[in-house]
Amino acid sequence: AKLTRYTGWGTIGLGAARSRESDYRSKAVSLSGSVNSEDRNTTWLFGLGASRDVIDVPSVGVIDEPKRVDDLMVGVARVLTPRDVVQFNLS
């Protein structure tokens, strides 16, 4: 699930996820946002995320093995023409 708030200057979003399978359990959270330039032709983007998972496959000897992932993303998008947008992201 993700909740996004749109403002005059950009966006901010909060997300959460949970998954349960027979061999895998996962919990994740995220924070993302964007800030528009005054002319609205450039948008700066950011995102943070974290997940904590547990892998459990006894048939191959993996029991309650933790997996941790932390994410960071920054980017910029620029409108070039009414039909062309360029975007660069680093994560």
mmCIF file of C-alpha atoms in Angstrom:
data_model
loop_
_atom_site.group_PDB
_atom_site.id
_atom_site.type_symbol
_atom_site.label_atom_id
_atom_site.label_comp_id
_atom_site.label_asym_id
_atom_site.label_seq_id
_atom_site.Cartn_x
_atom_site.Cartn_y
_atom_site.Cartn_z
ATOM 1 C CA ALA A 1 0.000 0.000 0.000
ATOM 2 C CA LYS A 2 1.163 3.530 -0.701
ATOM 3 C CA LEU A 3 -0.296 6.901 0.227
ATOM 4 C CA THR A 4 0.806 9.886 -1.877
ATOM 5 C CA ARG A 5 0.104 13.544 -1.103
ATOM 6 C CA TYR A 6 0.205 15.965 -4.059
ATOM 7 C CA THR A 7 1.085 19.572 -3.239
ATOM 8 C CA GLY A 8 1.816 22.737 -5.192
ATOM 9 C CA TRP A 9 5.541 22.079 -4.937
ATOM 10 C CA GLY A 10 5.696 18.292 -5.485
ATOM 11 C CA THR A 11 4.728 15.031 -3.828
ATOM 12 C CA ILE A 12 5.449 12.963 -0.758
ATOM 13 C CA GLY A 13 4.580 9.292 -0.387
ATOM 14 C CA LEU A 14 4.650 6.705 2.369
ATOM 15 C CA GLY A 15 4.460 2.998 1.606
ATOM 16 C CA ALA A 16 4.344 -0.302 3.429
ATOM 17 C CA ALA A 17 4.281 -3.899 2.240
ATOM 18 C CA ARG A 18 3.986 -7.311 3.798
ATOM 19 C CA SER A 19 4.245 -10.703 2.114
ATOM 20 C CA ARG A 20 4.025 -14.238 3.446
ATOM 21 C CA GLU A 21 4.728 -17.365 1.436
ATOM 22 C CA SER A 22 5.557 -20.898 2.493
ATOM 23 C CA ASP A 23 9.312 -20.239 2.204
ATOM 24 C CA TYR A 24 9.582 -16.440 2.463
ATOM 25 C CA ARG A 25 8.313 -13.648 4.715
ATOM 26 C CA SER A 26 8.867 -9.977 3.959
ATOM 27 C CA LYS A 27 8.115 -6.588 5.500
ATOM 28 C CA ALA A 28 9.005 -3.303 3.801
ATOM 29 C CA VAL A 29 8.562 0.446 4.225
ATOM 30 C CA SER A 30 9.268 3.351 1.877
ATOM 31 C CA LEU A 31 9.340 7.137 1.741
ATOM 32 C CA SER A 32 9.422 8.911 -1.603
ATOM 33 C CA GLY A 33 8.942 12.392 -2.895
ATOM 34 C CA SER A 34 9.510 14.948 -5.575
ATOM 35 C CA VAL A 35 10.088 18.685 -5.747
ATOM 36 C CA ASN A 36 9.162 20.708 -8.849
ATOM 37 C CA SER A 37 11.033 23.724 -10.152
ATOM 38 C CA GLU A 38 9.195 27.037 -10.370
ATOM 39 C CA ASP A 39 8.605 26.620 -14.117
ATOM 40 C CA ARG A 40 7.565 22.953 -13.553
ATOM 41 C CA ASN A 41 9.967 21.763 -16.246
ATOM 42 C CA THR A 42 12.343 20.080 -13.786
ATOM 43 C CA THR A 43 11.510 17.648 -10.989
ATOM 44 C CA TRP A 44 13.950 16.386 -8.374
ATOM 45 C CA LEU A 45 13.106 12.925 -7.028
ATOM 46 C CA PHE A 46 14.105 10.991 -3.924
ATOM 47 C CA GLY A 47 13.263 7.712 -2.293
ATOM 48 C CA LEU A 48 14.223 5.668 0.750
ATOM 49 C CA GLY A 49 13.241 2.090 1.394
ATOM 50 C CA ALA A 50 13.972 -0.806 3.689
ATOM 51 C CA SER A 51 12.916 -4.428 3.730
ATOM 52 C CA ARG A 52 13.455 -7.171 6.271
ATOM 53 C CA ASP A 53 12.902 -10.667 4.968
ATOM 54 C CA VAL A 54 13.222 -14.194 6.314
ATOM 55 C CA ILE A 55 13.985 -17.116 3.996
ATOM 56 C CA ASP A 56 12.964 -20.589 5.151
ATOM 57 C CA VAL A 57 13.686 -23.544 2.817
ATOM 58 C CA PRO A 58 14.452 -26.560 5.020
ATOM 59 C CA SER A 59 14.829 -28.870 2.005
ATOM 60 C CA VAL A 60 18.091 -27.101 1.082
ATOM 61 C CA GLY A 61 19.215 -26.384 4.651
ATOM 62 C CA VAL A 62 18.103 -22.756 4.854
ATOM 63 C CA ILE A 63 16.132 -22.115 8.037
ATOM 64 C CA ASP A 64 15.082 -18.629 9.167
ATOM 65 C CA GLU A 65 17.850 -16.940 7.155
ATOM 66 C CA PRO A 66 17.513 -13.135 7.425
ATOM 67 C CA LYS A 67 17.789 -10.845 4.414
ATOM 68 C CA ARG A 68 18.091 -7.075 4.837
ATOM 69 C CA VAL A 69 17.845 -4.533 2.012
ATOM 70 C CA ASP A 70 18.176 -0.751 2.369
ATOM 71 C CA ASP A 71 17.534 1.427 -0.690
ATOM 72 C CA LEU A 72 18.263 5.039 -1.607
ATOM 73 C CA MET A 73 17.270 6.708 -4.877
ATOM 74 C CA VAL A 74 17.858 10.245 -6.151
ATOM 75 C CA GLY A 75 16.989 11.554 -9.573
ATOM 76 C CA VAL A 76 16.039 14.422 -11.797
ATOM 77 C CA ALA A 77 13.521 14.634 -14.634
ATOM 78 C CA ARG A 78 13.432 17.446 -17.205
ATOM 79 C CA VAL A 79 10.774 18.270 -19.791
ATOM 80 C CA LEU A 80 12.561 18.978 -23.092
ATOM 81 C CA THR A 81 9.582 19.383 -25.431
ATOM 82 C CA PRO A 82 5.829 18.694 -25.155
ATOM 83 C CA ARG A 83 6.627 15.104 -26.211
ATOM 84 C CA ASP A 84 10.074 14.490 -24.713
ATOM 85 C CA VAL A 85 11.166 14.040 -21.109
ATOM 86 C CA VAL A 86 14.610 12.918 -19.945
ATOM 87 C CA GLN A 87 15.096 11.346 -16.521
ATOM 88 C CA PHE A 88 18.212 10.199 -14.666
ATOM 89 C CA ASN A 89 18.049 8.146 -11.469
ATOM 90 C CA LEU A 90 20.778 6.822 -9.228
ATOM 91 C CA SER A 91 19.934 4.047 -6.775
#
